[in-house]
Amino acid sequence: MALMYKSTRSDAAPVTASMAILKGLANDGGLFVPTEIPKPDWNYEELMNMSYQELAFAIMREFLTDFTDEELKDCIQKAYDAKFDTPYIAPVCQLEGTSTFFLELYHGKTIAFKDMALSILPHLMTCAAKKNQVKNEIVILTATSGDTGKAALAGFMDVPGTRIIVFYPKHGVSPFQERQMITQKGDNTYVVGIEGNFDDAQTAVKQIFNDPEMAERIGKAGFQFSSANSINIGRLVPQIVYYVYAYVSLMRTGAIKAGDPINVVVPTGNFGNILAAYYAKEMGFPIANLICASNENKVLFDFFRTGKYDRNRPFVVTSSPSMDILISSNLERLIYRAAGDDAEKCAALFSQLSKDGTYEVTEDMEKVLKDITGYYCTEEETWETIRSIFDRYHYVIDTHTAVAAGACRKFKEETGSTLPTVIASTASPFKFARSVLAAILPEENFEGKDDFALIDRLSAISGMSVPQAVEEVRTAPVRHTRVVSRDGIKEAVSDILGV
Ligand SMILES: *Cc1c(COP(=O)(O)O)cnc(C)c1O
């Protein structure tokens, strides 16, 4: 039977890939997971000679089984084009003389890795709508910890038949991230600040998705909700591609031969990016160690070390805000696998999580979880990592990537592993110029300095030119000023849609 998508929380009938993309979340509140992970007999030499777009097609067609080849190629061509500032789309950069490689996922429109998936999601979604005879306008409802919001807005801007509403924690994103969002162009874009943190925004958005009264009300007005968050399978699948691309890039440079194992380190928040790497491993690509890097919000580190997930802890605001998350939604997909694809067991754990904020895996689940090792970095260690990599290699990484690079160092020290290691580099350092500069030049005081002045300073000391995406934000007028309390999110949606 062709690969389909089923819920992590019940054994309701599986749906097609296009339907899973349209719906975002399953009716029972679970996440869609593929009924199997495809494991073809890969021809590495062939994959190695493919362009990013060709490789994307080879991987994605395994998962998006009800899209025709033409449809899928069309989506890929529209997504991975000159919006990216390099024809490699996701180039790999080796730290000279080391076995460490940075997979740069920040060459898209908003200079962060979420562009990798959000450049293609709108096309997958409008294609999915056509395939399923959807007449309603699709309303994308998204909670963001910073980067998703802008990348989703950029992806959906003026895409016919769609509107997008983005909620962000008013005091939980960098001034630059906020400016990127509130200057967003497009007649179908809405940006709302909330007085609360990312988890508050995400919880409220999930509640709206699961609210039958709301669904009926907007349905009457000709709308239906969908999600651009990393829970959407249409985001997860495109993310698998770049791990395979990194693997064959290492082959191309001669760092590895076909079939050699590598390690992968991913700076993790909502667990989407690392789950894609896990799926790549399940597809047969030889990832030996998969390392989940956390910042001081180390709920995942504790989980992988102890088997107990416990969100009951203070929320720490760090210099890697896109990882400041206490409920990592995509972890549910791994738990489901660990539970032996047992939806009932998975549902029980997640109902416990929503009730008590905690759950513990059973012994039989621990085998699967062994595939992933947790490490974390303190703020100090993160800054130290940025500084030492800049001093030694004149290579600049952002704070999120630095958490992963620090975790990588700890892993190597602890295990003595010398395998080539790919670190997912998730944002351009220009996006977090203040923190990056503070790390590189600790004796200077940047307080009170404008973000754009710091961006220019970073450009000067690093010799890298300021990305075009930053220049656009510098001059754009503010278009979005709405701020609501965390209890006001549902009302804001009604108001925006006029229902
Ligand atoms: C979103 C984000 C992450 C975390 O990715 P997840 O898929 O949520 O785990 C890490 N770094 C940056 C820069 C991000 O924007």
XYZ file of C-alpha atoms and ligand atoms in Angstrom:
514
model
C 0.000 0.000 0.000
C 1.182 3.517 -0.739
C 2.531 5.539 2.142
C -0.227 7.516 3.906
C -0.453 9.606 7.075
C -2.049 8.646 10.340
C -2.488 10.318 13.704
C -0.137 9.757 16.635
C -3.169 9.645 18.935
C -5.723 7.288 17.387
C -6.143 4.640 14.745
C -8.551 6.701 12.648
C -8.267 5.961 8.917
C -5.020 7.257 7.360
C -5.189 10.219 4.977
C -3.235 11.121 1.863
C -0.151 13.342 2.026
C -2.033 16.245 0.451
C -4.819 15.921 3.025
C -2.326 15.783 5.896
C -0.683 18.968 4.585
C -4.043 20.721 4.316
C -5.212 19.721 7.768
C -1.938 20.304 9.631
C -3.167 18.514 12.771
C -5.260 15.346 12.935
C -8.862 15.645 14.175
C -7.976 14.025 17.495
C -5.251 16.609 18.168
C -2.478 14.189 17.220
C 0.263 14.798 14.673
C 0.316 13.108 11.298
C 3.036 10.507 10.841
C 3.878 8.465 7.756
C 2.499 4.923 7.909
C 6.034 3.757 7.128
C 9.453 5.291 6.538
C 10.544 4.532 2.977
C 13.900 2.821 2.708
C 14.769 2.434 -0.967
C 18.059 1.004 -2.126
C 19.869 4.334 -2.487
C 22.441 4.799 -5.200
C 24.816 7.223 -3.507
C 26.772 8.061 -6.654
C 23.563 9.066 -8.356
C 22.418 11.176 -5.407
C 25.828 12.821 -5.253
C 25.520 14.148 -8.781
C 22.104 15.692 -8.245
C 21.363 19.391 -7.811
C 19.549 20.397 -4.611
C 16.287 20.502 -6.554
C 16.791 17.059 -8.079
C 17.656 15.602 -4.702
C 14.585 17.272 -3.165
C 12.468 15.545 -5.780
C 14.092 12.152 -5.165
C 13.480 12.334 -1.417
C 10.118 14.083 -1.287
C 8.393 11.853 -3.820
C 8.920 8.953 -1.404
C 6.771 10.730 1.167
C 4.294 12.831 -0.820
C 2.831 9.855 -2.606
C -0.342 11.434 -3.979
C 1.437 14.343 -5.677
C 2.218 13.716 -9.329
C 5.839 14.075 -10.426
C 4.886 17.223 -12.334
C 3.146 18.769 -9.335
C 6.065 18.054 -7.058
C 8.654 19.345 -9.512
C 6.614 22.495 -9.974
C 6.503 23.114 -6.193
C 10.251 22.494 -5.904
C 11.111 24.842 -8.772
C 8.976 27.619 -7.276
C 10.557 27.178 -3.839
C 14.284 26.661 -4.372
C 15.090 29.363 -6.892
C 16.855 32.722 -6.916
C 15.208 33.593 -3.561
C 18.252 31.781 -2.196
C 21.528 33.637 -2.433
C 23.493 30.534 -3.471
C 22.764 27.941 -6.177
C 23.754 25.231 -3.675
C 20.722 26.284 -1.569
C 22.243 24.601 1.528
C 26.048 24.791 1.251
C 28.338 22.895 3.607
C 31.332 24.691 5.102
C 34.216 22.778 6.676
C 36.192 24.258 9.551
C 39.649 24.039 8.086
C 41.698 21.104 9.270
C 38.842 19.624 11.352
C 36.150 16.988 10.928
C 33.464 19.591 11.657
C 31.136 20.777 8.896
C 28.499 23.486 9.096
C 25.399 22.890 6.990
C 24.338 26.468 6.273
C 20.553 26.536 6.202
C 20.229 30.313 6.177
C 20.603 31.372 2.569
C 16.886 32.001 1.959
C 14.585 35.017 2.163
C 14.664 35.488 5.933
C 18.209 34.232 6.607
C 17.140 31.372 8.902
C 16.618 27.668 8.365
C 12.822 27.856 8.423
C 13.024 29.216 4.882
C 14.085 25.750 3.775
C 10.612 24.389 4.495
C 8.492 27.509 4.344
C 9.539 28.411 0.821
C 7.904 25.238 -0.390
C 4.998 24.736 2.014
C 2.668 27.358 0.424
C 3.090 25.664 -2.946
C 2.514 22.205 -1.516
C -0.546 23.545 0.257
C -2.185 25.336 -2.669
C -1.484 22.289 -4.802
C -3.014 20.075 -2.080
C -6.082 22.328 -1.952
C -6.618 21.957 -5.708
C -6.199 18.199 -5.512
C -8.849 17.984 -2.795
C -11.361 20.367 -4.389
C -11.097 22.818 -1.532
C -13.062 25.985 -2.234
C -12.516 27.678 1.120
C -9.838 30.260 1.622
C -7.025 28.712 3.687
C -6.154 30.583 6.843
C -2.678 29.848 8.139
C -2.576 30.248 11.889
C 0.922 30.232 13.344
C 2.573 30.716 16.705
C 6.199 31.700 16.390
C 9.182 31.969 18.661
C 10.707 34.330 16.132
C 11.929 32.793 12.932
C 8.937 30.738 11.817
C 6.698 33.762 11.765
C 8.743 35.760 9.333
C 9.564 32.794 7.145
C 5.872 31.817 6.982
C 4.823 35.385 6.224
C 7.411 35.605 3.446
C 6.324 32.249 2.048
C 2.570 32.923 2.022
C 2.655 36.609 1.144
C 0.130 37.217 -1.649
C -0.274 33.493 -2.416
C -3.828 33.398 -3.877
C -6.449 31.599 -1.782
C -4.518 32.000 1.475
C -4.328 34.341 4.467
C -1.794 34.149 7.227
C -2.068 35.236 10.877
C 1.089 35.086 12.982
C 1.266 35.361 16.789
C 4.583 36.112 18.449
C 5.615 36.713 22.086
C 5.873 40.497 22.257
C 8.810 40.345 24.684
C 10.315 37.058 23.527
C 11.870 37.827 20.148
C 14.812 40.022 19.193
C 14.119 43.607 18.077
C 15.335 42.668 14.631
C 13.045 39.620 14.468
C 10.127 41.785 15.557
C 10.946 44.393 12.954
C 11.165 41.726 10.261
C 7.614 40.671 11.102
C 5.871 43.969 11.716
C 7.133 45.362 8.416
C 5.777 42.379 6.479
C 4.203 43.303 3.158
C 1.250 41.581 1.488
C -2.533 42.050 1.521
C -3.118 38.661 3.174
C -0.686 38.965 6.110
C -1.526 39.723 9.787
C 0.955 39.917 12.645
C -0.140 40.020 16.299
C 2.070 40.430 19.382
C 0.933 38.669 22.559
C 1.661 39.374 26.201
C 2.966 35.904 27.004
C 5.660 33.468 25.914
C 5.868 31.160 22.908
C 4.251 28.233 24.717
C 1.245 30.422 25.570
C 0.897 31.360 21.904
C 1.312 27.791 20.718
C -1.164 26.403 23.244
C -3.771 29.005 22.279
C -3.311 28.291 18.574
C -3.708 24.554 19.181
C -6.910 25.229 21.118
C -8.338 27.250 18.242
C -7.492 24.417 15.833
C -9.348 21.933 18.054
C -12.363 24.174 18.667
C -15.351 22.781 16.711
C -17.442 25.898 17.305
C -14.728 28.060 15.759
C -14.333 25.687 12.809
C -18.040 25.888 12.086
C -18.130 29.657 12.398
C -15.258 30.269 10.002
C -16.479 27.510 7.668
C -19.741 29.413 7.194
C -17.702 32.453 6.223
C -15.730 30.447 3.633
C -12.505 29.850 5.557
C -10.650 26.867 6.914
C -7.597 26.729 9.138
C -4.305 25.149 8.394
C -0.942 25.257 10.089
C 2.457 26.355 8.882
C 4.078 25.352 12.174
C 6.671 22.654 12.200
C 3.956 20.158 13.102
C 2.847 20.259 9.456
C 4.135 17.269 7.551
C 4.624 19.601 4.581
C 7.421 21.238 6.530
C 8.953 18.138 7.946
C 9.420 16.314 4.651
C 11.374 19.095 2.848
C 13.722 19.225 5.851
C 14.839 15.648 5.340
C 16.339 16.687 2.018
C 19.183 18.814 3.326
C 20.551 16.122 5.603
C 20.901 13.853 2.603
C 22.334 16.777 0.650
C 24.910 17.340 3.406
C 25.829 13.669 3.307
C 26.442 13.621 -0.430
C 28.223 16.996 -0.217
C 30.720 15.359 2.132
C 31.093 12.569 -0.410
C 31.731 15.125 -3.132
C 34.545 16.748 -1.191
C 36.069 13.356 -0.439
C 35.535 13.686 3.315
C 33.594 10.401 3.281
C 32.922 7.496 0.962
C 29.457 6.150 0.159
C 28.079 4.402 3.204
C 30.523 5.889 5.738
C 28.883 7.001 8.984
C 28.650 10.639 10.063
C 27.359 12.429 13.145
C 24.723 15.141 13.002
C 24.167 17.859 15.616
C 20.977 19.913 15.598
C 20.181 22.975 17.730
C 16.715 22.052 18.878
C 13.548 23.828 19.940
C 10.300 22.364 18.695
C 12.101 19.174 17.595
C 11.172 19.532 13.901
C 14.620 19.915 12.425
C 16.154 17.032 14.346
C 13.161 14.803 13.645
C 13.859 15.300 9.936
C 17.423 14.099 10.554
C 16.022 11.113 12.432
C 13.792 10.284 9.467
C 16.844 10.553 7.180
C 18.560 8.001 9.397
C 15.467 5.770 9.304
C 15.549 6.017 5.507
C 18.897 4.287 5.638
C 21.370 7.167 5.556
C 24.264 6.318 7.875
C 23.932 8.785 10.704
C 25.804 7.205 13.602
C 25.078 9.677 16.370
C 22.281 12.174 16.270
C 22.839 14.888 18.842
C 20.049 17.028 20.184
C 21.513 20.333 21.386
C 19.581 22.442 23.884
C 20.184 25.805 25.514
C 19.441 26.462 29.196
C 15.842 25.391 28.575
C 17.186 21.859 28.641
C 13.974 19.909 28.939
C 15.069 17.685 26.026
C 18.536 17.111 27.466
C 16.934 15.909 30.696
C 14.485 13.795 28.740
C 17.128 11.974 26.696
C 19.229 11.430 29.806
C 16.465 10.235 32.133
C 13.456 9.189 30.034
C 11.334 11.669 31.949
C 9.837 14.702 30.222
C 9.078 17.491 32.651
C 7.998 20.909 31.530
C 7.404 22.093 35.098
C 10.384 24.404 35.391
C 11.158 28.070 34.975
C 11.216 29.346 31.404
C 14.612 30.918 30.682
C 14.996 33.725 28.150
C 18.302 33.048 26.389
C 20.289 34.505 23.498
C 19.002 31.634 21.312
C 15.291 32.528 21.530
C 14.106 30.129 18.830
C 15.129 27.320 21.181
C 13.410 28.786 24.243
C 10.710 26.141 24.298
C 9.451 23.865 27.062
C 7.009 21.822 24.986
C 8.680 20.443 21.883
C 5.673 19.471 19.772
C 7.427 17.289 17.237
C 8.825 15.045 19.943
C 5.394 13.398 19.860
C 6.324 11.827 16.530
C 9.435 10.241 18.013
C 7.499 9.070 21.079
C 5.007 7.451 18.748
C 7.815 5.499 17.051
C 9.337 4.639 20.409
C 5.950 3.322 21.543
C 6.039 0.876 18.619
C 3.526 2.932 16.586
C 1.012 2.450 19.380
C -1.358 5.441 19.172
C -3.176 4.573 22.372
C 0.026 4.538 24.381
C 1.187 7.759 22.744
C -2.151 9.479 23.417
C -2.000 8.453 27.078
C 1.457 10.011 27.493
C 0.411 13.262 25.878
C -2.783 13.540 27.850
C -0.601 13.158 30.920
C 1.659 15.904 29.591
C -1.230 18.305 29.181
C -2.590 17.393 32.632
C 0.593 17.243 34.715
C 3.213 18.793 32.440
C 5.205 15.581 32.630
C 5.428 11.976 31.469
C 7.901 9.136 31.657
C 8.665 6.607 28.938
C 8.536 2.912 29.684
C 11.623 0.705 29.488
C 10.711 -0.844 26.142
C 10.615 2.653 24.596
C 14.144 3.515 25.590
C 15.804 1.587 22.740
C 14.472 3.980 20.128
C 15.368 6.987 22.219
C 18.968 5.748 22.336
C 19.282 6.880 18.719
C 19.446 10.446 20.000
C 21.803 11.883 22.605
C 21.140 15.134 24.417
C 23.722 17.804 25.211
C 23.198 21.361 26.314
C 25.127 24.609 26.588
C 24.858 27.384 29.115
C 24.809 30.980 27.908
C 28.488 31.341 28.846
C 29.443 28.238 26.873
C 27.459 29.471 23.883
C 29.280 32.806 23.782
C 32.615 31.125 24.351
C 31.934 28.866 21.363
C 31.150 31.808 19.080
C 34.305 33.586 20.215
C 36.668 30.656 19.896
C 35.411 29.643 16.440
C 35.749 33.230 15.252
C 39.217 33.632 16.778
C 40.529 30.371 15.429
C 38.833 30.085 12.033
C 37.490 33.562 11.323
C 34.104 31.908 10.812
C 31.038 33.524 12.365
C 28.108 31.500 13.690
C 24.886 32.664 15.296
C 23.830 31.855 18.863
C 21.617 28.870 17.935
C 24.309 27.275 15.827
C 26.754 27.957 18.652
C 24.647 25.916 21.062
C 25.015 23.023 18.630
C 28.733 23.630 18.106
C 29.264 23.677 21.871
C 27.238 20.480 22.224
C 29.351 18.954 19.454
C 32.536 19.744 21.342
C 31.169 18.199 24.545
C 30.084 15.127 22.649
C 33.508 14.700 21.068
C 35.269 15.220 24.376
C 33.027 12.749 26.137
C 33.023 10.008 23.512
C 36.285 10.571 21.660
C 34.344 10.306 18.391
C 36.337 11.415 15.344
C 33.645 10.842 12.711
C 32.896 13.706 10.346
C 30.230 15.748 12.067
C 27.626 17.949 10.425
C 26.267 20.807 12.516
C 22.972 22.269 11.357
C 23.620 25.999 11.108
C 20.178 27.451 11.570
C 20.504 31.219 11.316
C 22.742 33.822 9.776
C 24.851 35.559 12.428
C 23.440 38.842 11.088
C 20.059 37.879 12.440
C 21.473 37.867 15.976
C 24.194 40.466 15.504
C 23.919 41.885 19.024
C 24.578 38.609 20.794
C 27.201 37.546 18.280
C 29.139 40.804 18.629
C 28.885 40.690 22.411
C 30.415 37.225 22.256
C 33.219 38.184 19.905
C 34.034 41.542 21.542
C 33.238 40.970 25.232
C 35.105 44.088 26.347
C 32.773 46.379 24.395
C 29.382 47.607 25.514
C 26.686 47.479 22.835
C 23.800 48.578 25.031
C 21.622 51.277 23.528
C 23.108 50.723 20.072
C 20.687 50.272 17.199
C 20.454 46.728 15.740
C 21.343 47.953 12.283
C 24.476 49.719 13.510
C 25.517 46.390 15.031
C 24.798 44.570 11.797
C 27.122 46.985 9.982
C 29.743 46.495 12.670
C 29.539 42.715 12.353
C 29.942 43.068 8.613
C 33.050 45.191 9.110
C 34.825 42.862 11.527
C 33.878 39.637 9.744
C 34.376 40.813 6.167
C 30.979 39.329 5.223
C 28.565 41.564 3.356
C 25.173 42.343 4.879
C 22.535 40.024 3.372
C 19.960 41.602 1.059
C 17.148 40.394 3.346
C 18.523 42.616 6.117
C 18.773 45.653 3.871
C 15.087 45.274 2.988
C 14.015 45.240 6.634
C 16.166 48.273 7.388
C 14.098 50.598 5.225
C 10.588 49.069 5.276
C 7.703 50.871 7.094
C 5.891 49.236 10.048
C 2.543 47.778 8.924
C 1.397 45.694 11.934
C 0.842 47.056 15.458
C -1.784 44.793 17.076
C -0.953 43.421 20.571
C -3.301 41.209 22.651
C -3.244 39.368 25.987
C -2.842 35.601 25.892
C -6.567 35.229 26.515
C -7.326 37.478 23.571
C -5.942 35.306 20.793
C -9.204 33.674 19.742
C -10.964 37.021 19.650
C -8.186 38.485 17.515
C -8.648 35.695 14.973
C -12.430 36.273 14.847
C -11.843 39.959 14.439
C -9.316 39.600 11.614
C -11.567 37.190 9.705
C -14.684 39.234 10.447
C -16.574 36.219 11.858
C 13.360 27.238 14.807
C 14.793 27.347 15.055
C 15.496 26.350 15.748
C 14.815 25.143 16.344
O 14.330 24.283 15.362
P 13.201 23.215 15.715
O 12.849 22.578 14.433
O 12.061 24.009 16.294
O 13.772 22.295 16.716
C 16.865 26.514 15.908
N 17.499 27.597 15.435
C 16.855 28.569 14.773
C 17.624 29.738 14.295
C 15.490 28.472 14.549
O 14.864 29.442 13.896
